[in-house]
mmCIF file of C-alpha atoms in Angstrom:
data_model
loop_
_atom_site.group_PDB
_atom_site.id
_atom_site.type_symbol
_atom_site.label_atom_id
_atom_site.label_comp_id
_atom_site.label_asym_id
_atom_site.label_seq_id
_atom_site.Cartn_x
_atom_site.Cartn_y
_atom_site.Cartn_z
ATOM 1 C CA MET A 283 0.000 0.000 0.000
ATOM 2 C CA ALA A 284 1.419 3.376 -0.996
ATOM 3 C CA THR A 285 2.094 5.905 1.718
ATOM 4 C CA ARG A 286 -0.267 8.854 1.449
ATOM 5 C CA ARG A 287 1.614 11.958 0.340
ATOM 6 C CA ARG A 288 0.228 15.003 2.150
ATOM 7 C CA ARG A 289 1.537 18.363 1.008
ATOM 8 C CA THR A 290 5.000 16.941 0.966
ATOM 9 C CA ARG A 291 8.305 17.855 -0.556
ATOM 10 C CA ALA A 292 9.393 15.687 -3.445
ATOM 11 C CA PRO A 293 12.600 13.920 -2.298
ATOM 12 C CA ASN A 294 13.078 10.762 -0.288
ATOM 13 C CA PRO A 295 9.703 9.089 -0.751
ATOM 14 C CA CYS A 296 9.060 6.106 1.492
ATOM 15 C CA ALA A 297 10.503 2.917 0.099
ATOM 16 C CA GLU A 298 7.121 1.234 -0.039
ATOM 17 C CA SER A 299 5.587 4.099 -2.012
ATOM 18 C CA GLU A 300 4.412 3.293 -5.496
ATOM 19 C CA ILE A 301 5.164 6.852 -6.604
ATOM 20 C CA ASP A 302 8.675 7.967 -7.487
ATOM 21 C CA TYR A 303 9.313 11.718 -7.373
ATOM 22 C CA LYS A 304 13.039 11.702 -8.190
ATOM 23 C CA ASP A 305 12.403 13.006 -11.724
ATOM 24 C CA THR A 306 10.071 15.804 -10.586
ATOM 25 C CA THR A 307 11.067 19.260 -11.817
ATOM 26 C CA CYS A 308 9.835 22.718 -11.005
ATOM 27 C CA GLU A 309 7.105 23.944 -13.353
ATOM 28 C CA GLU A 310 8.369 27.525 -13.036
ATOM 29 C CA CYS A 311 12.138 27.215 -13.619
ATOM 30 C CA GLY A 312 12.309 23.724 -15.149
ATOM 31 C CA SER A 313 15.046 22.595 -12.764
ATOM 32 C CA GLY A 314 15.044 19.437 -10.689
ATOM 33 C CA ASP A 315 17.655 20.845 -8.324
ATOM 34 C CA SER A 316 16.973 21.817 -4.711
ATOM 35 C CA LEU A 317 14.656 18.862 -4.188
ATOM 36 C CA ALA A 318 14.310 19.735 -0.520
ATOM 37 C CA GLU A 319 12.546 22.932 -1.602
ATOM 38 C CA LEU A 320 10.234 21.270 -4.139
ATOM 39 C CA LEU A 321 6.541 21.389 -3.185
ATOM 40 C CA LEU A 322 3.994 19.094 -4.841
ATOM 41 C CA CYS A 323 0.449 20.097 -5.735
ATOM 42 C CA ASP A 324 -2.085 17.896 -3.921
ATOM 43 C CA ASN A 325 -4.242 17.738 -7.044
ATOM 44 C CA CYS A 326 -1.960 17.396 -10.094
ATOM 45 C CA ASP A 327 1.321 16.243 -8.421
ATOM 46 C CA ARG A 328 3.336 18.841 -10.332
ATOM 47 C CA GLY A 329 6.330 20.305 -8.523
ATOM 48 C CA PHE A 330 7.146 23.911 -7.631
ATOM 49 C CA HIS A 331 10.152 25.286 -5.788
ATOM 50 C CA LEU A 332 9.077 27.163 -2.674
ATOM 51 C CA PHE A 333 11.228 30.103 -3.818
ATOM 52 C CA CYS A 334 9.764 30.080 -7.340
ATOM 53 C CA LEU A 335 6.194 30.576 -6.148
ATOM 54 C CA ARG A 336 4.664 34.048 -6.063
ATOM 55 C CA PRO A 337 4.342 34.890 -3.265
ATOM 56 C CA ILE A 338 7.374 32.895 -2.123
ATOM 57 C CA LEU A 339 6.833 30.222 0.537
ATOM 58 C CA VAL A 340 9.562 29.773 3.117
ATOM 59 C CA SER A 341 8.311 26.423 4.413
ATOM 60 C CA VAL A 342 5.723 23.793 3.586
ATOM 61 C CA PRO A 343 2.391 25.047 4.981
ATOM 62 C CA ASN A 344 -0.135 22.907 6.841
ATOM 63 C CA GLY A 345 -3.132 21.366 5.109
ATOM 64 C CA SER A 346 -3.740 20.842 1.420
ATOM 65 C CA TRP A 347 -1.910 22.995 -1.112
ATOM 66 C CA PHE A 348 -2.899 23.530 -4.745
ATOM 67 C CA CYS A 349 -0.927 25.168 -7.539
ATOM 68 C CA SER A 350 -2.402 28.224 -9.266
ATOM 69 C CA SER A 351 -3.811 26.147 -12.139
ATOM 70 C CA CYS A 352 -5.643 23.780 -9.816
ATOM 71 C CA SER A 353 -6.778 26.496 -7.436
ATOM 72 C CA ASN A 354 -8.504 28.183 -10.380
ATOM 73 C CA HIS A 355 -10.911 25.256 -10.339
ATOM 74 C CA LYS A 356 -11.589 25.432 -6.618
ATOM 75 C CA LYS A 357 -15.072 26.651 -5.862
ATOM 76 C CA ILE A 358 -15.193 29.340 -3.203
ATOM 77 C CA LYS A 359 -18.640 29.288 -1.658
ATOM 78 C CA SER A 360 -19.818 32.886 -1.348
ATOM 79 C CA PHE A 361 -21.473 33.947 1.866
ATOM 80 C CA PRO A 362 -25.178 34.692 1.223
ATOM 81 C CA LEU A 363 -25.901 38.364 0.608
ATOM 82 C CA VAL A 364 -28.665 38.359 3.210
ATOM 83 C CA GLN A 365 -28.680 41.199 5.711
ATOM 84 C CA THR A 366 -29.906 39.151 8.686
ATOM 85 C CA LYS A 367 -27.237 36.478 8.130
ATOM 86 C CA ILE A 368 -24.477 39.065 7.764
ATOM 87 C CA VAL A 369 -25.642 40.973 10.858
ATOM 88 C CA ASP A 370 -25.629 37.725 12.864
ATOM 89 C CA PHE A 371 -22.235 36.635 11.484
ATOM 90 C CA PHE A 372 -20.513 39.860 12.546
ATOM 91 C CA ARG A 373 -22.702 40.402 15.623
ATOM 92 C CA ILE A 374 -23.664 43.879 14.445
ATOM 93 C CA ARG A 375 -25.380 45.762 17.270
ATOM 94 C CA SER A 376 -27.304 48.288 15.209
ATOM 95 C CA SER A 377 -27.069 50.407 12.092
ATOM 96 C CA SER A 378 -27.318 54.117 12.762
ATOM 97 C CA ASP A 379 -27.047 57.053 10.406
ATOM 98 C CA SER A 380 -26.440 59.287 13.408
ATOM 99 C CA PHE A 381 -23.256 57.342 14.190
ATOM 100 C CA HIS A 382 -21.975 57.973 10.681
ATOM 101 C CA GLU A 383 -22.602 61.644 11.393
ATOM 102 C CA LEU A 384 -20.465 61.281 14.515
ATOM 103 C CA GLY A 385 -17.603 60.301 12.253
ATOM 104 C CA LEU A 386 -18.243 63.383 10.122
ATOM 105 C CA ASP A 387 -18.296 65.580 13.231
ATOM 106 C CA ASN A 388 -14.951 64.113 14.244
ATOM 107 C CA GLN A 389 -13.486 65.065 10.862
ATOM 108 C CA LYS A 390 -14.923 68.614 11.146
ATOM 109 C CA LYS A 391 -13.183 69.068 14.487
ATOM 110 C CA ARG A 392 -9.920 68.035 12.839
ATOM 111 C CA LYS A 393 -10.347 70.663 10.170
ATOM 112 C CA ARG A 394 -10.936 73.393 12.749
ATOM 113 C CA SER A 395 -7.760 72.422 14.575
ATOM 114 C CA GLY A 396 -5.727 72.094 11.394
ATOM 115 C CA SER A 397 -3.482 75.044 12.194
ATOM 116 C CA LEU A 398 -2.356 73.370 15.419
ATOM 117 C CA VAL A 399 -1.323 70.307 13.446
ATOM 118 C CA VAL A 400 0.916 72.416 11.243
ATOM 119 C CA TYR A 401 2.584 74.224 14.095
ATOM 120 C CA LYS A 402 3.141 71.095 16.182
ATOM 121 C CA LYS A 403 4.245 69.148 13.105
ATOM 122 C CA LYS A 404 2.151 66.254 14.378
ATOM 123 C CA ARG A 405 0.371 64.098 11.822
ATOM 124 C CA ARG A 406 -2.885 62.760 13.207
ATOM 125 C CA LEU A 407 -4.693 59.628 12.178
ATOM 126 C CA PHE A 408 -8.054 59.593 10.426
ATOM 127 C CA PRO A 409 -10.968 57.165 10.811
ATOM 128 C CA PHE A 410 -11.968 55.177 7.742
ATOM 129 C CA ASN A 411 -14.804 56.563 5.654
ATOM 130 C CA PRO A 412 -17.602 53.982 5.210
ATOM 131 C CA CYS A 413 -19.435 53.625 1.917
ATOM 132 C CA ASP A 414 -22.718 55.551 1.846
ATOM 133 C CA ASP A 415 -24.490 52.746 -0.029
ATOM 134 C CA GLN A 416 -25.831 50.245 2.521
ATOM 135 C CA LYS A 417 -26.078 47.476 -0.098
ATOM 136 C CA ARG A 418 -22.430 47.978 -1.003
ATOM 137 C CA ARG A 419 -21.472 47.750 2.682
ATOM 138 C CA LEU A 420 -23.301 44.425 2.869
ATOM 139 C CA GLU A 421 -21.310 43.228 -0.152
ATOM 140 C CA GLN A 422 -18.081 44.273 1.570
ATOM 141 C CA MET A 423 -19.057 42.392 4.735
ATOM 142 C CA ALA A 424 -20.152 39.348 2.733
ATOM 143 C CA SER A 425 -16.758 39.235 0.991
ATOM 144 C CA LEU A 426 -14.998 39.073 4.368
ATOM 145 C CA ALA A 427 -17.485 36.505 5.677
ATOM 146 C CA THR A 428 -16.754 34.376 2.589
ATOM 147 C CA ALA A 429 -12.998 34.426 3.291
ATOM 148 C CA LEU A 430 -13.420 33.770 7.018
ATOM 149 C CA THR A 431 -15.793 30.875 6.371
ATOM 150 C CA ALA A 432 -13.504 29.354 3.726
ATOM 151 C CA THR A 433 -10.531 29.474 6.113
ATOM 152 C CA LYS A 434 -12.616 28.338 9.119
ATOM 153 C CA THR A 435 -11.794 31.519 11.006
ATOM 154 C CA GLU A 436 -14.152 33.130 13.506
ATOM 155 C CA PHE A 437 -14.633 36.886 13.214
ATOM 156 C CA SER A 438 -13.124 38.988 15.976
ATOM 157 C CA ASN A 439 -12.167 42.647 15.956
ATOM 158 C CA GLU A 440 -10.190 42.502 19.208
ATOM 159 C CA LEU A 441 -7.096 40.726 20.449
ATOM 160 C CA THR A 442 -8.191 37.409 21.940
ATOM 161 C CA TYR A 443 -6.686 35.646 24.934
ATOM 162 C CA VAL A 444 -7.232 31.887 24.968
ATOM 163 C CA PRO A 445 -6.614 29.618 27.981
ATOM 164 C CA GLY A 446 -3.309 27.807 27.572
ATOM 165 C CA MET A 447 -1.795 30.681 25.584
ATOM 166 C CA ALA A 448 -0.524 34.081 26.749
ATOM 167 C CA PRO A 449 -2.832 35.823 29.265
ATOM 168 C CA ARG A 450 -3.894 39.424 28.821
ATOM 169 C CA SER A 451 -1.597 40.440 31.681
ATOM 170 C CA ALA A 452 1.373 39.430 29.503
ATOM 171 C CA ASN A 453 0.532 42.184 27.016
ATOM 172 C CA CYS A 454 2.376 44.956 28.811
ATOM 173 C CA ALA A 455 3.804 47.613 26.496
ATOM 174 C CA ALA A 456 6.402 48.460 29.145
ATOM 175 C CA PHE A 457 8.146 45.153 28.328
ATOM 176 C CA GLU A 458 8.999 46.373 24.812
ATOM 177 C CA GLN A 459 12.734 46.458 24.198
ATOM 178 C CA GLY A 460 13.766 50.090 23.742
ATOM 179 C CA GLY A 461 10.296 51.343 24.611
ATOM 180 C CA MET A 462 7.178 51.757 22.476
ATOM 181 C CA GLN A 463 5.563 54.919 21.180
ATOM 182 C CA LYS A 464 2.254 55.790 22.816
ATOM 183 C CA LEU A 465 -0.842 56.458 20.786
ATOM 184 C CA SER A 466 -2.049 59.976 21.548
ATOM 185 C CA LYS A 467 -5.415 60.489 23.209
ATOM 186 C CA GLU A 468 -6.874 61.948 20.022
ATOM 187 C CA ASP A 469 -5.642 59.039 17.896
ATOM 188 C CA THR A 470 -6.882 56.592 20.545
ATOM 189 C CA ASP A 471 -10.303 58.216 20.262
ATOM 190 C CA THR A 472 -10.087 57.766 16.472
ATOM 191 C CA LEU A 473 -9.233 54.070 16.896
ATOM 192 C CA ASN A 474 -12.155 53.619 19.288
ATOM 193 C CA LEU A 475 -14.410 55.397 16.785
ATOM 194 C CA CYS A 476 -13.368 52.910 14.080
ATOM 195 C CA LYS A 477 -14.106 50.014 16.434
ATOM 196 C CA SER A 478 -17.526 51.385 17.317
ATOM 197 C CA MET A 479 -18.411 52.023 13.681
ATOM 198 C CA ILE A 480 -17.714 48.388 12.841
ATOM 199 C CA GLU A 481 -19.877 47.242 15.760
ATOM 200 C CA ARG A 482 -22.735 49.283 14.303
ATOM 201 C CA GLY A 483 -22.255 48.095 10.727
ATOM 202 C CA GLU A 484 -20.408 51.180 9.445
ATOM 203 C CA TRP A 485 -17.891 49.048 7.566
ATOM 204 C CA PRO A 486 -14.416 50.033 6.293
ATOM 205 C CA PRO A 487 -14.401 50.363 2.476
ATOM 206 C CA LEU A 488 -12.540 47.095 1.860
ATOM 207 C CA LEU A 489 -13.346 44.165 -0.411
ATOM 208 C CA VAL A 490 -11.855 40.682 0.057
ATOM 209 C CA VAL A 491 -11.264 38.949 -3.274
ATOM 210 C CA PHE A 492 -9.765 35.592 -4.238
ATOM 211 C CA ASP A 493 -6.648 35.520 -6.413
ATOM 212 C CA PRO A 494 -5.310 32.159 -7.673
ATOM 213 C CA GLN A 495 -1.731 33.186 -6.834
ATOM 214 C CA GLU A 496 -2.175 35.295 -3.713
ATOM 215 C CA GLY A 497 -5.226 33.505 -2.325
ATOM 216 C CA PHE A 498 -7.632 35.772 -0.478
ATOM 217 C CA THR A 499 -6.456 39.355 -0.668
ATOM 218 C CA VAL A 500 -7.895 42.787 0.103
ATOM 219 C CA GLN A 501 -8.489 45.796 -2.104
ATOM 220 C CA ALA A 502 -9.799 49.296 -1.475
ATOM 221 C CA ASP A 503 -13.457 49.665 -2.426
ATOM 222 C CA ARG A 504 -13.284 53.445 -2.403
ATOM 223 C CA PHE A 505 -10.623 56.129 -2.092
ATOM 224 C CA ILE A 506 -8.662 55.910 1.186
ATOM 225 C CA ARG A 507 -6.674 58.954 2.217
ATOM 226 C CA ASP A 508 -3.179 58.930 3.653
ATOM 227 C CA LEU A 509 -2.965 58.298 7.451
ATOM 228 C CA THR A 510 -6.339 56.549 7.619
ATOM 229 C CA ILE A 511 -6.630 53.718 10.142
ATOM 230 C CA VAL A 512 -7.488 50.838 7.815
ATOM 231 C CA THR A 513 -7.768 48.126 10.473
ATOM 232 C CA GLU A 514 -6.221 46.750 13.634
ATOM 233 C CA TYR A 515 -4.310 43.470 13.343
ATOM 234 C CA VAL A 516 -6.015 41.051 15.734
ATOM 235 C CA GLY A 517 -6.100 37.362 16.604
ATOM 236 C CA ASP A 518 -5.063 35.015 19.395
ATOM 237 C CA VAL A 519 -2.139 36.285 21.483
ATOM 238 C CA ASP A 520 0.605 33.792 22.316
ATOM 239 C CA TYR A 521 4.191 33.745 23.487
ATOM 240 C CA LEU A 522 6.720 33.732 20.658
ATOM 241 C CA ARG A 523 8.532 30.827 22.340
ATOM 242 C CA ASN A 524 5.452 28.676 21.740
ATOM 243 C CA ARG A 525 5.389 29.566 18.035
ATOM 244 C CA GLU A 526 9.033 29.519 16.953
ATOM 245 C CA HIS A 527 8.487 26.325 14.953
ATOM 246 C CA ASP A 528 4.968 27.148 13.822
ATOM 247 C CA ASP A 529 4.665 27.387 10.039
ATOM 248 C CA ARG A 530 1.554 29.552 9.984
ATOM 249 C CA ASP A 531 1.815 32.238 7.327
ATOM 250 C CA SER A 532 0.412 35.289 9.038
ATOM 251 C CA MET A 533 1.797 35.653 12.564
ATOM 252 C CA MET A 534 2.415 39.244 13.586
ATOM 253 C CA THR A 535 4.833 40.573 16.206
ATOM 254 C CA LEU A 536 2.900 42.122 19.092
ATOM 255 C CA LEU A 537 5.602 42.602 21.698
ATOM 256 C CA SER A 538 9.381 42.338 21.247
ATOM 257 C CA SER A 539 10.755 42.130 24.768
ATOM 258 C CA ALA A 540 14.336 42.288 26.003
ATOM 259 C CA ASP A 541 13.386 39.093 27.819
ATOM 260 C CA PRO A 542 12.654 36.557 25.029
ATOM 261 C CA LEU A 543 10.270 34.705 27.331
ATOM 262 C CA LYS A 544 7.979 37.754 27.335
ATOM 263 C CA SER A 545 7.852 38.364 23.566
ATOM 264 C CA LEU A 546 4.369 37.978 22.057
ATOM 265 C CA VAL A 547 2.899 37.305 18.614
ATOM 266 C CA ILE A 548 -0.606 37.546 17.154
ATOM 267 C CA CYS A 549 -1.912 34.318 15.585
ATOM 268 C CA PRO A 550 -4.958 35.154 13.413
ATOM 269 C CA ASN A 551 -5.756 31.639 12.214
ATOM 270 C CA LYS A 552 -8.729 30.948 14.503
ATOM 271 C CA HIS A 553 -9.997 34.435 15.335
ATOM 272 C CA SER A 554 -9.404 37.478 13.156
ATOM 273 C CA ASN A 555 -10.742 40.303 11.004
ATOM 274 C CA VAL A 556 -9.931 41.629 7.522
ATOM 275 C CA ALA A 557 -6.257 42.146 8.462
ATOM 276 C CA ARG A 558 -5.819 38.358 8.193
ATOM 277 C CA PHE A 559 -6.151 38.647 4.405
ATOM 278 C CA ILE A 560 -4.016 41.752 3.751
ATOM 279 C CA ASN A 561 -0.730 40.629 2.216
ATOM 280 C CA GLY A 562 2.736 41.519 3.389
ATOM 281 C CA ILE A 563 5.261 42.552 0.753
ATOM 282 C CA ASN A 564 9.038 42.886 0.610
ATOM 283 C CA ASN A 565 9.723 46.611 0.580
ATOM 284 C CA HIS A 566 13.383 46.028 -0.329
ATOM 285 C CA THR A 567 12.491 45.378 -3.955
ATOM 286 C CA PRO A 568 11.456 48.053 -6.494
ATOM 287 C CA GLU A 569 8.183 46.199 -7.049
ATOM 288 C CA GLY A 570 7.553 46.080 -3.316
ATOM 289 C CA LYS A 571 8.242 49.778 -2.820
ATOM 290 C CA LYS A 572 5.811 50.596 -5.602
ATOM 291 C CA LYS A 573 3.019 48.383 -4.249
ATOM 292 C CA GLN A 574 3.290 49.150 -0.544
ATOM 293 C CA ASN A 575 0.478 51.447 0.583
ATOM 294 C CA LEU A 576 0.112 50.532 4.262
ATOM 295 C CA LYS A 577 2.465 50.756 7.195
ATOM 296 C CA CYS A 578 2.314 48.400 10.147
ATOM 297 C CA VAL A 579 2.852 50.221 13.427
ATOM 298 C CA ARG A 580 2.783 48.970 17.023
ATOM 299 C CA PHE A 581 1.536 51.399 19.659
ATOM 300 C CA ASP A 582 1.172 51.550 23.417
ATOM 301 C CA VAL A 583 -2.582 51.969 23.878
ATOM 302 C CA ASN A 584 -3.486 52.385 27.540
ATOM 303 C CA GLY A 585 -0.542 50.241 28.607
ATOM 304 C CA GLU A 586 -1.109 47.432 26.089
ATOM 305 C CA SER A 587 0.612 46.826 22.767
ATOM 306 C CA ARG A 588 -1.649 47.081 19.725
ATOM 307 C CA VAL A 589 -0.856 46.748 16.003
ATOM 308 C CA LEU A 590 -2.434 49.107 13.469
ATOM 309 C CA LEU A 591 -2.369 49.026 9.676
ATOM 310 C CA ILE A 592 -2.385 52.634 8.498
ATOM 311 C CA ALA A 593 -2.503 54.077 4.987
ATOM 312 C CA SER A 594 0.997 55.316 4.131
ATOM 313 C CA ARG A 595 -0.248 57.257 1.098
ATOM 314 C CA ASP A 596 -3.480 57.959 -0.743
ATOM 315 C CA ILE A 597 -4.971 54.676 -2.004
ATOM 316 C CA ARG A 598 -7.119 54.498 -5.124
ATOM 317 C CA LYS A 599 -10.325 52.498 -5.384
ATOM 318 C CA GLY A 600 -9.543 48.986 -6.666
ATOM 319 C CA GLU A 601 -5.928 49.086 -5.452
ATOM 320 C CA ARG A 602 -4.798 46.039 -3.490
ATOM 321 C CA LEU A 603 -3.419 46.593 -0.013
ATOM 322 C CA TYR A 604 0.120 45.647 1.005
ATOM 323 C CA TYR A 605 2.225 46.364 4.091
ATOM 324 C CA ASP A 606 5.971 45.885 4.563
ATOM 325 C CA TYR A 607 6.761 42.590 6.294
ATOM 326 C CA ASN A 608 10.408 43.687 6.636
ATOM 327 C CA ALA A 609 9.642 46.422 9.152
ATOM 328 C CA TYR A 610 12.423 45.091 11.374
ATOM 329 C CA GLU A 611 15.140 45.106 8.729
ATOM 330 C CA ASN A 612 17.381 47.239 10.931
ATOM 331 C CA GLU A 613 16.814 45.186 14.067
ATOM 332 C CA GLY A 614 18.271 41.846 13.026
ATOM 333 C CA GLU A 615 16.711 38.681 11.679
ATOM 334 C CA ARG A 616 13.263 37.699 12.930
ATOM 335 C CA PRO A 617 11.508 34.334 12.877
ATOM 336 C CA ARG A 618 9.830 33.637 9.558
ATOM 337 C CA GLY A 619 6.397 32.469 8.577
ATOM 338 C CA PRO A 620 5.874 30.233 5.537
ATOM 339 C CA ASN A 621 4.149 32.652 3.164
ATOM 340 C CA ASN A 622 7.193 34.666 2.054
ATOM 341 C CA ASN A 623 7.003 36.851 5.138
ATOM 342 C CA LYS A 624 8.821 37.040 8.403
ATOM 343 C CA ILE A 625 6.759 36.999 11.542
ATOM 344 C CA THR A 626 5.867 40.570 10.960
ATOM 345 C CA GLY A 627 5.548 43.692 12.979
ATOM 346 C CA GLY A 628 6.531 47.300 12.688
ATOM 347 C CA GLN A 629 7.372 50.296 14.749
ATOM 348 C CA GLU A 630 8.306 53.694 13.448
#
């Protein structure tokens, strides 16, 4: 009986296996070298070097993996565009036009105090601007619900603390090596406004789409101005020491402590929001520099470390979102995840 090959590399098949992979070559470069880095499609058995894939994979991920040709045939079941189902899925409290006006009032106050911003040379953050069309907002929410359902991820818009992992008390911004910048009171109010808008169904103008090469990815569904809070990066909080050999592709640095035992990461694989599907990109390449439109910044918010994805320039409607996963390039090598990115995190 042949040994079942599950998302395996090509070399050294079991002796009793009826399948011989020694002649497998990479479909991208045509080479059969670097067999230890050759990944096999679980549908067609064709080989691909981890470093030839786009985006690059740095290790063999968990679960089934399909090449771009085979993934084109995968059926993604869309979440039903039914308001009651979407409201229940995201646990929307209520939908209020008056709350949208609160966001507008907040922006008006910023305009009145604009001169102070110039003199203090302090750049303040802006809340996202929801789409005015309620049907379009439902479509945006349904696109995220589709991605979360397909990846078996439960929606959460807050950091989650699960028994057996790091407790909330471990998230102490004071542990950060070299200190951590504090989010100002005004910007904290803006972050809280964004959170409250989402709770009430005033959704950020983001659309989650499926790409055969990038998988689920996120694009702007309307113009997003520079310095807008796009989303907070959330998920289960755990100690880095527990995840050093984890090959998940989207872990994010939450706390980088001088004491390695206190360093924390965010693991968004079981609980997360739209940030789970925003792709990291290598900003050290010309292509990366051109594509990057978000910055990933960690802040001290009321004594806890939080990670925000903020527009680093004006973003056009239809433009895909990317942040720099090499935010620590000047701080030494960091642990890597398997989807071409290091365990990411940034601090200005």
